[in-house]
Short mmCIF file of C-alpha atoms and ligand atoms in Angstrom, two decimals:
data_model
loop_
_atom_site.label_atom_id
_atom_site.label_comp_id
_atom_site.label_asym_id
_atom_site.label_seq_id
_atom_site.Cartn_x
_atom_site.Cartn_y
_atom_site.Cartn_z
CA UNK A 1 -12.46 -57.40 18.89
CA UNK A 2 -12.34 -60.03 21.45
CA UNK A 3 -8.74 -61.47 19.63
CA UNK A 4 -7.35 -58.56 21.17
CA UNK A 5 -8.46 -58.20 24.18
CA UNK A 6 -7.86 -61.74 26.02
CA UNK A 7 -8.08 -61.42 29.87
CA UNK A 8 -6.57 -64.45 31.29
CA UNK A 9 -7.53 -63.48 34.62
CA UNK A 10 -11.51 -63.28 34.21
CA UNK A 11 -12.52 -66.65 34.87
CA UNK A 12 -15.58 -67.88 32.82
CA UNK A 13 -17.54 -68.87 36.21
CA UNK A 14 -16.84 -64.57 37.19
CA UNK A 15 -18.77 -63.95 34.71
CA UNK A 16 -22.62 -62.88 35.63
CA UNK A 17 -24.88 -65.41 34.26
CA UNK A 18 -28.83 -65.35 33.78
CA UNK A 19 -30.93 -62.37 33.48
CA UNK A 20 -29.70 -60.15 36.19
CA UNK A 21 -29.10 -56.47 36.01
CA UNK A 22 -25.93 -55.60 36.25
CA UNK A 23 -24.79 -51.76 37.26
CA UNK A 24 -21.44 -50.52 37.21
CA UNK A 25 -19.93 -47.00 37.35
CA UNK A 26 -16.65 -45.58 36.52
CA UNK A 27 -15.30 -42.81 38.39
CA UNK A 28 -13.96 -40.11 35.95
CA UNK A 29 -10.58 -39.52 37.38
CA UNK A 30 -7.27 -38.42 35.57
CA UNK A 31 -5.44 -40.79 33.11
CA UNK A 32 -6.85 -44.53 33.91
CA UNK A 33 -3.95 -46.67 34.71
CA UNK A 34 -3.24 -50.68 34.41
CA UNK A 35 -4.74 -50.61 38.00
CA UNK A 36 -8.14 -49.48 37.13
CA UNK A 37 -7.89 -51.58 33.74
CA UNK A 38 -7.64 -54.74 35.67
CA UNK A 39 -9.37 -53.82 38.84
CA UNK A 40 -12.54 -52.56 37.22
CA UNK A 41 -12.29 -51.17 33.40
CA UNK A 42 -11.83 -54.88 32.19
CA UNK A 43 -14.47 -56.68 33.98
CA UNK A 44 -17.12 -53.70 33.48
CA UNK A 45 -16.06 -53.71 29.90
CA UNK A 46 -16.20 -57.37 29.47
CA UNK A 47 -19.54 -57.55 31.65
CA UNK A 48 -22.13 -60.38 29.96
CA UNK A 49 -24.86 -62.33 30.52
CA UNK A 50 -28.83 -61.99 29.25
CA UNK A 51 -30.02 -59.86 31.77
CA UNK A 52 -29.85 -55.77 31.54
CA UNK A 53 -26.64 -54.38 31.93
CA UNK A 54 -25.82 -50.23 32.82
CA UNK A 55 -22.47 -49.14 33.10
CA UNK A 56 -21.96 -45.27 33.72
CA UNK A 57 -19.33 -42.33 34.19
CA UNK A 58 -19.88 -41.03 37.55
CA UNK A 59 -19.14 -37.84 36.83
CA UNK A 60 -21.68 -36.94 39.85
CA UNK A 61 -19.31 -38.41 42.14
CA UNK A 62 -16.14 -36.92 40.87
CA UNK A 63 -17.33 -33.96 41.97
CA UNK A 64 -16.20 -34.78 45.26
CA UNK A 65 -12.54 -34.69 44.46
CA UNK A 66 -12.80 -32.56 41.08
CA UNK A 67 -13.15 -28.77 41.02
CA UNK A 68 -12.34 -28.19 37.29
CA UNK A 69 -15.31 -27.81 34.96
CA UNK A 70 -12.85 -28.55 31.44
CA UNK A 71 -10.93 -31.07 33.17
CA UNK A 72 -14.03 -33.38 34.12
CA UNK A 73 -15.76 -33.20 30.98
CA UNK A 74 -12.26 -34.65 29.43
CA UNK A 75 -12.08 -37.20 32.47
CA UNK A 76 -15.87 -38.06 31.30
CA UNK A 77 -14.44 -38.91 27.56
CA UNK A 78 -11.41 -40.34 28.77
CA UNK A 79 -13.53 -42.81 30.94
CA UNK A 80 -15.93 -43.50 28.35
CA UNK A 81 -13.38 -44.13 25.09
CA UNK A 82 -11.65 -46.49 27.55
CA UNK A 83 -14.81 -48.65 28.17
CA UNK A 84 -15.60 -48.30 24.53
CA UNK A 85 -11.45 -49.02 23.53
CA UNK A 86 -11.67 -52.07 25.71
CA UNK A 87 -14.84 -53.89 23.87
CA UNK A 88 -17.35 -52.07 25.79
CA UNK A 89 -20.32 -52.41 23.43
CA UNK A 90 -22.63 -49.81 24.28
CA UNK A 91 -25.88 -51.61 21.72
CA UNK A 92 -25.87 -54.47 25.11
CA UNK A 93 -24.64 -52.39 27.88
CA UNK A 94 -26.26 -49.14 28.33
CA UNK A 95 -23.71 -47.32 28.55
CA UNK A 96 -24.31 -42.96 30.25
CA UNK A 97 -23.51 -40.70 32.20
CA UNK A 98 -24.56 -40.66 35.72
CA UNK A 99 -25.71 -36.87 35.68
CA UNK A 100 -28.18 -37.44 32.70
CA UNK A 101 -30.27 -39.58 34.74
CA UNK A 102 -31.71 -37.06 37.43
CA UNK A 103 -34.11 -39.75 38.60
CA UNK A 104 -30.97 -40.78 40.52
CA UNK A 105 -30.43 -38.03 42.68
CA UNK A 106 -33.95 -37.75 44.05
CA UNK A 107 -33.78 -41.50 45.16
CA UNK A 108 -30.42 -40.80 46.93
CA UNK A 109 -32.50 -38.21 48.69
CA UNK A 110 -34.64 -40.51 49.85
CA UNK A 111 -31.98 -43.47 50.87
CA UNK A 112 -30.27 -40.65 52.62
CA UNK A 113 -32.84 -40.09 54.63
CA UNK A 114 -32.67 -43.71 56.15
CA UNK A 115 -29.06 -43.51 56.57
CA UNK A 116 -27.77 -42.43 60.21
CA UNK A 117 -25.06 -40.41 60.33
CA UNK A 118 -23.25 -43.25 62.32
CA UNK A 119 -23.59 -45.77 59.67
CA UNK A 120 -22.35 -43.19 57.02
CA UNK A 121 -19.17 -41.64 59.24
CA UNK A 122 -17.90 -45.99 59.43
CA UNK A 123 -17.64 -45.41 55.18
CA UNK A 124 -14.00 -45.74 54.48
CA UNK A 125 -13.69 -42.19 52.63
CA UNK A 126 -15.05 -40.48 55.63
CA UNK A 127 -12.37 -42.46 58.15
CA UNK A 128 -9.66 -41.33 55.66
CA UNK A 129 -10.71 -37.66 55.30
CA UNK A 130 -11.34 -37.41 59.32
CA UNK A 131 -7.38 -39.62 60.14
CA UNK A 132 -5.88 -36.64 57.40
CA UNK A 133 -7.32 -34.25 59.59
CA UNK A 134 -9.48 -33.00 56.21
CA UNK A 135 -13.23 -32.07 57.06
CA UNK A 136 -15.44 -34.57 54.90
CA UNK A 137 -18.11 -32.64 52.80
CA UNK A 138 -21.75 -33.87 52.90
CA UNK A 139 -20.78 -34.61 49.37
CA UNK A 140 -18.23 -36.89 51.05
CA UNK A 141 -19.87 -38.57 53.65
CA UNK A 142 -23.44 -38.86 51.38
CA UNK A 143 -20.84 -40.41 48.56
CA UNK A 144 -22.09 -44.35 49.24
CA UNK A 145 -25.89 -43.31 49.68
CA UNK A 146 -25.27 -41.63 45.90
CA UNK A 147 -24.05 -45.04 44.92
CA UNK A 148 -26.64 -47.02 46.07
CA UNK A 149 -28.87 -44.75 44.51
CA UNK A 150 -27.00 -45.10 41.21
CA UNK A 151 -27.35 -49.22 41.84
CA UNK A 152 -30.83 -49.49 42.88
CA UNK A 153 -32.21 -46.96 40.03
CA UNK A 154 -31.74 -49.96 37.75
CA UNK A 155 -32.66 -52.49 39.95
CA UNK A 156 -29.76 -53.42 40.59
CA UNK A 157 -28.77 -57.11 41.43
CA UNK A 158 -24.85 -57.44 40.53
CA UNK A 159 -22.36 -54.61 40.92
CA UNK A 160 -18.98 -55.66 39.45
CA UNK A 161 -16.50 -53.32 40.92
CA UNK A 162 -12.72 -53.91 43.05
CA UNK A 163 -12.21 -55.21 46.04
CA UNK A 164 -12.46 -50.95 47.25
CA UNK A 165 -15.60 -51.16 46.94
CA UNK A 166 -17.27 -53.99 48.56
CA UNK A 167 -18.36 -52.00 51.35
CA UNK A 168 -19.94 -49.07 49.46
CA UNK A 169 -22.12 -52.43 47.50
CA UNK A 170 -22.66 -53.44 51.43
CA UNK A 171 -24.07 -49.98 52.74
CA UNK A 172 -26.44 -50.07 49.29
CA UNK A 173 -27.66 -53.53 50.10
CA UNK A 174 -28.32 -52.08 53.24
CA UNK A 175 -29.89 -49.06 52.15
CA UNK A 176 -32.15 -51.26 50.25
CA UNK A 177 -33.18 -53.44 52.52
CA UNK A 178 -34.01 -50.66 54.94
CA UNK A 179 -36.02 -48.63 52.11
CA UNK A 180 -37.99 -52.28 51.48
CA UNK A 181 -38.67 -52.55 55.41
CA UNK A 182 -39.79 -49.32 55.60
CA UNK A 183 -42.09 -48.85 52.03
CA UNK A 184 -42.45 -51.98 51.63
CA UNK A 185 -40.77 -52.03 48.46
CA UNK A 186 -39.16 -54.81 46.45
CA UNK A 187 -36.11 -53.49 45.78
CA UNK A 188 -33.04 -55.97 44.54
CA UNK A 189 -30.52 -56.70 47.29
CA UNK A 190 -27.43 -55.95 45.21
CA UNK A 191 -23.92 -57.65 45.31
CA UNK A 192 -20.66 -57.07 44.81
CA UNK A 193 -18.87 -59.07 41.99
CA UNK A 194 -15.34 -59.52 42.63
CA UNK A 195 -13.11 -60.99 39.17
CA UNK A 196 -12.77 -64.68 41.01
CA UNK A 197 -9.05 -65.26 41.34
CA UNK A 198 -7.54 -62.26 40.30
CA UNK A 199 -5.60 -59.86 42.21
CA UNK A 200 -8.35 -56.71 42.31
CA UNK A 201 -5.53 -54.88 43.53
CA UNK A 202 -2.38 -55.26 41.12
CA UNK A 203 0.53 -53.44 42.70
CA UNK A 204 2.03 -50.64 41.11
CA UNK A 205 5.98 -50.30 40.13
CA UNK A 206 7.04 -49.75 43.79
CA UNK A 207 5.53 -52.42 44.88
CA UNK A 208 2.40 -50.92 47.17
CA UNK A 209 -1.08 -50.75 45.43
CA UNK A 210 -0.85 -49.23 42.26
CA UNK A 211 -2.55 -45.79 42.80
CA UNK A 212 -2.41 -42.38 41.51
CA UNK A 213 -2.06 -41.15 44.56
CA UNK A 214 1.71 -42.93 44.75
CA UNK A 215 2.40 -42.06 41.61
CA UNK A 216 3.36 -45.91 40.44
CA UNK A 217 1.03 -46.64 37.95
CA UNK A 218 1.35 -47.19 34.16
CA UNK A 219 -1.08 -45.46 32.48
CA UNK A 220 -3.18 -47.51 30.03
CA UNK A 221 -2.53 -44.56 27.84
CA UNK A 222 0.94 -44.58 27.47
CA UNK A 223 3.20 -44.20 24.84
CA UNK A 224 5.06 -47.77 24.10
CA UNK A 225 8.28 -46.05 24.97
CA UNK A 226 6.86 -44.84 27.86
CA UNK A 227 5.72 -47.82 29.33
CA UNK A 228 8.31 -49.80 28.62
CA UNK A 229 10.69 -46.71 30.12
CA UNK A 230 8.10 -47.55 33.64
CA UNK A 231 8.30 -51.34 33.70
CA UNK A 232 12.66 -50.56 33.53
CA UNK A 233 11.60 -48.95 36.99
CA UNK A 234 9.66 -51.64 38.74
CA UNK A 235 11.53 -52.62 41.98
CA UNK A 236 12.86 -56.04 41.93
CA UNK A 237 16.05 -57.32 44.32
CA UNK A 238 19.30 -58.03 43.87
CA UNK A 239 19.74 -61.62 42.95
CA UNK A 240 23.10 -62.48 40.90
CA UNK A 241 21.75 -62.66 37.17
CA UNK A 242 21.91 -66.74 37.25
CA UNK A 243 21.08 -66.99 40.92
CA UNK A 244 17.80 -69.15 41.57
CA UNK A 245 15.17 -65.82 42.06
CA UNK A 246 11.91 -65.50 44.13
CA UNK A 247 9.45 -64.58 41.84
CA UNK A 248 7.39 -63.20 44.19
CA UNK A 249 10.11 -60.27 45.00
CA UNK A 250 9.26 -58.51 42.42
CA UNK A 251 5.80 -57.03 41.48
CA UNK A 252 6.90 -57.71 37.91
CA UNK A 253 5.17 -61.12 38.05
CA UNK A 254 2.33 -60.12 39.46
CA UNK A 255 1.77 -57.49 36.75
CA UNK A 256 2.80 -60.36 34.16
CA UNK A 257 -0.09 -62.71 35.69
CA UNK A 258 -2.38 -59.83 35.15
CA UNK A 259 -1.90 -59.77 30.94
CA UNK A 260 -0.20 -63.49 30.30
CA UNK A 261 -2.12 -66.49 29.39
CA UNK A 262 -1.74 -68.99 32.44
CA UNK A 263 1.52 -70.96 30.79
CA UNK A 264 3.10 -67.89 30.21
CA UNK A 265 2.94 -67.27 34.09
CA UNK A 266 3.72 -70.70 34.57
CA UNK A 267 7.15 -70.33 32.37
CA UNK A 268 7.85 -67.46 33.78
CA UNK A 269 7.89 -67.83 37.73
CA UNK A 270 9.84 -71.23 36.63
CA UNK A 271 12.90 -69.64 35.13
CA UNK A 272 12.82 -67.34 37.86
CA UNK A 273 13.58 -70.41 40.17
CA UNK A 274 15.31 -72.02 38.26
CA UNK A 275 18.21 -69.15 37.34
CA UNK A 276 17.20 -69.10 33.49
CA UNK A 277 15.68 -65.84 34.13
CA UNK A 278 16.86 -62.97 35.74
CA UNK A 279 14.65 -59.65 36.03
CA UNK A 280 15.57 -57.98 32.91
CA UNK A 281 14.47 -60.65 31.14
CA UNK A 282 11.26 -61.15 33.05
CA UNK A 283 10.75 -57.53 32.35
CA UNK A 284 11.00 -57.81 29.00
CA UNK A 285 8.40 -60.33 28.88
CA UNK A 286 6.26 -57.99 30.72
CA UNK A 287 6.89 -54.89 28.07
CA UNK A 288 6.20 -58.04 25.54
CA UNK A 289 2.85 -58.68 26.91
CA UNK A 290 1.74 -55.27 27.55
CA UNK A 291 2.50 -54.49 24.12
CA UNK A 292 -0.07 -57.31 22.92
CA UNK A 293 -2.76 -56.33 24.89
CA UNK A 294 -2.29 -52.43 25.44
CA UNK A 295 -1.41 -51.47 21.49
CA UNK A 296 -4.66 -52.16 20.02
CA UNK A 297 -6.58 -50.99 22.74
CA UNK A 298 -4.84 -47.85 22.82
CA UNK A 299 -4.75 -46.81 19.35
CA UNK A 300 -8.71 -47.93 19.52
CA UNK A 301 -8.82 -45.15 22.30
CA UNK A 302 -7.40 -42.71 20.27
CA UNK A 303 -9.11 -42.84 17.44
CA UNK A 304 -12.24 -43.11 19.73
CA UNK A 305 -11.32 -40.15 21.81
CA UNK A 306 -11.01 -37.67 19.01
CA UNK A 307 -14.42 -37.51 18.45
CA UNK A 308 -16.04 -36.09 20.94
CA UNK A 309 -19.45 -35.87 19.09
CA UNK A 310 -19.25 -39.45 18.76
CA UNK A 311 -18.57 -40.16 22.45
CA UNK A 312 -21.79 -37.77 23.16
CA UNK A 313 -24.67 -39.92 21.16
CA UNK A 314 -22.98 -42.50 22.64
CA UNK A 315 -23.67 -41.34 26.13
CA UNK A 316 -26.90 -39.40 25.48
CA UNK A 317 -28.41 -42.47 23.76
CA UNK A 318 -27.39 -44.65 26.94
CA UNK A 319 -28.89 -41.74 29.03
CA UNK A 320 -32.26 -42.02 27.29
CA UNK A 321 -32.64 -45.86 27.85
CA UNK A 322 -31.31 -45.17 31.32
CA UNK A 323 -33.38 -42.78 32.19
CA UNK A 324 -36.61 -44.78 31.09
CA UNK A 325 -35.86 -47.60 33.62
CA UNK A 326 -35.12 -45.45 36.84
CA UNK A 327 -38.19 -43.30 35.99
CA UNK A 328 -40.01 -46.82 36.18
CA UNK A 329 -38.38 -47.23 39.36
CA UNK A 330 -38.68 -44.26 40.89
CA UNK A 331 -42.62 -44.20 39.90
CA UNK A 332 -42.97 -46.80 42.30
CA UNK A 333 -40.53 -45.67 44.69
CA UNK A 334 -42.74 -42.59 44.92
CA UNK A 335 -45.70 -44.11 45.40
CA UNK A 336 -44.68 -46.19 48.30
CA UNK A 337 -42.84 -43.12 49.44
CA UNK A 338 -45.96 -40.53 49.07
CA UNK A 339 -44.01 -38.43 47.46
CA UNK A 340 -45.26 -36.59 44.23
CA UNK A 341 -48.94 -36.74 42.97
CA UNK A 342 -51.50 -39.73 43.57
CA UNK A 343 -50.27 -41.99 41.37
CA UNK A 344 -52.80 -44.44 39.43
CA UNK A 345 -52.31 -48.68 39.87
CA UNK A 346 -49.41 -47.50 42.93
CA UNK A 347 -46.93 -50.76 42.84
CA UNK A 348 -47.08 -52.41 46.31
CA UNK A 349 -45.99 -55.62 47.53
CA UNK A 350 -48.80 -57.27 49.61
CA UNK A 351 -49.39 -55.87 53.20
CA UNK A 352 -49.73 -59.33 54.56
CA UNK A 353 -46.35 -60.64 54.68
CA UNK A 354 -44.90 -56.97 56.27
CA UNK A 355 -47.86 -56.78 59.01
CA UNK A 356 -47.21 -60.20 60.12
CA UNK A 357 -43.56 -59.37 60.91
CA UNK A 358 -42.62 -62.30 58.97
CA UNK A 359 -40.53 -60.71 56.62
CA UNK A 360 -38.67 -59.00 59.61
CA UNK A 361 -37.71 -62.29 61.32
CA UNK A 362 -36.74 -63.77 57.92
CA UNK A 363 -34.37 -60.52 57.49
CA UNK A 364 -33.04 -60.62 60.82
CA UNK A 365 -32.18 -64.35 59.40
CA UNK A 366 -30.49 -63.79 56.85
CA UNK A 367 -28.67 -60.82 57.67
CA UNK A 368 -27.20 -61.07 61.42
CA UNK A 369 -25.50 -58.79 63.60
CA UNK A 370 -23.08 -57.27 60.74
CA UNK A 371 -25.35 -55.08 60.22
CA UNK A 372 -26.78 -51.84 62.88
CA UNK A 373 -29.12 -50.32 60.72
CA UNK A 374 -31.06 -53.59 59.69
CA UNK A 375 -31.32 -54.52 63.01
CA UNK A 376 -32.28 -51.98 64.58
CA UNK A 377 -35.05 -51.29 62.83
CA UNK A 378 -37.71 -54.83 63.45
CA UNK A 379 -36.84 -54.28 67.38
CA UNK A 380 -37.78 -51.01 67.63
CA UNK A 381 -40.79 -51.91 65.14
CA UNK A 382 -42.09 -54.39 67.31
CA UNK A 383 -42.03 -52.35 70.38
CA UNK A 384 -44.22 -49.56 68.82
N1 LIG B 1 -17.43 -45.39 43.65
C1 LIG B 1 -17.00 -46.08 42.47
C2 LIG B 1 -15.48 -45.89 42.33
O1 LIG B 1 -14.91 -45.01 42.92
C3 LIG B 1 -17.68 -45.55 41.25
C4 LIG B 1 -19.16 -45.75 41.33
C5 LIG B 1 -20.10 -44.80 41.52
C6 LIG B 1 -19.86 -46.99 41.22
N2 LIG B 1 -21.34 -45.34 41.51
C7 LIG B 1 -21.24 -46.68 41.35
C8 LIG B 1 -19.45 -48.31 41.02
C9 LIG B 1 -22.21 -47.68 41.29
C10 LIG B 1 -20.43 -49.31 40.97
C11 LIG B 1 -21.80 -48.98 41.10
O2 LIG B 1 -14.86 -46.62 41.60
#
């Protein structure tokens, strides 16, 4: 499988190493599009290393935008027979859906409830919603306190996901570090992992972000005549066919970088300068390597996609496995919490090092100003 699906752009040292879990979720949203294959479909697929590793459908979280009960169950399979298409392998990646775990919902209960409204309304969904002059839902503004819930379930140490959300892995490091302070828990401070060197964001054919929302994107999906009809689209300028070209007027290039092995980028950007190319060509080498790397994946998701059953014990097997570790988690979390019944052998971290405030100070260290809700918390501690 790996033959045909090279990513040039994922460099090895990306890559999380050691035994750390890794959680990543996919939002189920429409048609996924080159954007979303090289912003966070790839990396989640291609996700390794010899700790645990979850990767889910979010379908949860798609509520907030989705109102259609038959059009998010197909966004669920769409989502999933992507991962799957693109080398997902769901025997060392447990591989669900977010709404089969349950566990997950009463600990973002919980982390809501040490999330201020002030520190939620700075979330970037909630800015957007309030400058459009929409009113955010409390499905809305609770949407990162969800997340970290969906993160910190697992245990979560390493959240690869696009450069859009490095502040929703923020306000869950947060949320955890607040939940430890205040239970005394040993929750994971998770991080974002970002592909090293590659473009999260790869533009779309007009040249802004590529985004559904400006209806530039090539869908992963797409016919080959249909894709190549898109990349004839891409905006480049108007150089004289033979005239020496910038190859960074165009977003073909960057698109090329994306799916090319490194020489091929190399060649190309150089007969760009040169004159040998003009942008017909260099769009024809794009079409050329999209062909190479979408074709297989997209007849994989085809055949994939037609069987829904198939998708299912895929996704109820991963929610089984799931389930098992945040139940484990959520044990303790209850315990600390007082939540639930008296639980036997209750999983506490020593007293000692939270009485003596020297866990504060060594928070306050390593976490500065950045962040409100961490600090507040030891100063107002201490004054009690
Ligand atoms: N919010 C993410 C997105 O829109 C999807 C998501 C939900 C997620 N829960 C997550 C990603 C947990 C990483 C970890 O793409």
């Amino acid at each position: 499988m790996s033959t045909t699906i090279r990513n040039s752009s994922l460099q090895p040292d990306s890559v999380p190493r050691g035994d750390r879990v890794v959680v990543s979720g996919i939002k189920p949203t429409g048609t996924p599009h080159l954007g979303n294959l090289v912003g966070m479909l790839r990396p989640v697929a291609r996700m390794r290393g010899g700790g645990d590793r979850f990767c889910f459908v979010a379908d949860l979280h798609a509520l907030t935008t989705r109102r259609d009960a038959a059009e998010l169950r197909d966004a669920v399979y769409d989502a999933v027979a992507t991962l799957l298409a693109l080398g997902l392998d769901p025997v060392r990646v447990t591989t669900f859906r977010q709404s089969d775990v349950p566990e997950i919902l009463e600990l973002s209960w919980i982390l809501g409830t040490l999330a201020p409204m002030p520190f939620m309304e700075r979330a970037h969904a909630c800015k957007a919603a309030r400058a459009e002059g929409r009113t955010a839902t409390l499905g809305l503004v609770s949407y990162p306190v969800l997340m970290a819930a969906d993160i910190l379930s697992f245990r979560g140490e390493i959240v690869p996901a696009g450069s859009d959300q490095a502040q929703h892995v923020e306000m869950a490091r947060t949320l955890a570090r607040r939940f430890n302070h205040r239970f005394g828990g040993d929750l994971p401070l998770p991080r974002a992992l970002h592909e090293k060197g590659a473009r999260s964001e790869l533009p779309g054919l007009d040249g802004r972000k590529m985004s559904k929302q400006y209806r530039n994107t090539i869908p992963i999906t797409a016919t080959p005549e249909k894709r190549r009809a898109l990349v004839r689209t891409i905006v480049t300028d108007s150089s004289p066919v033979d005239a020496p070209k910038n190859p960074e007027a165009s977003p073909v290039t960057a698109i090329f970088d994306a799916f090319a092995t490194p020489e091929e980028s190399a060649n190309l950007r150089q007969a760009l300068r040169d004159g040998r190319a003009d942008w017909g060509e260099a769009k024809d080498a794009l079409i050329h390597v999209l062909d190479r790397e979408l074709e297989p994946i997209r007849e994989r998701f085809h055949s994939l996609r037609s069987n829904e059953q198939g998708l299912e014990a895929v996704l109820l097997d991963g929610g089984r496995t799931a389930r098992q570790r945040a139940a484990a988690t959520l044990r303790g979390v209850r315990s600390l919490t007082g939540i639930g019944p008296v639980q036997h052998a209750p999983v506490r971290r020593p007293a000692a090092a939270y009485a003596s405030g020297l866990l504060d100070r060594a928070l306050e260290m390593t976490f500065p100003a950045s962040d409100p809700v961490a600090i507040a918390t030891p100063q107002t501690r201490r004054e009690e």
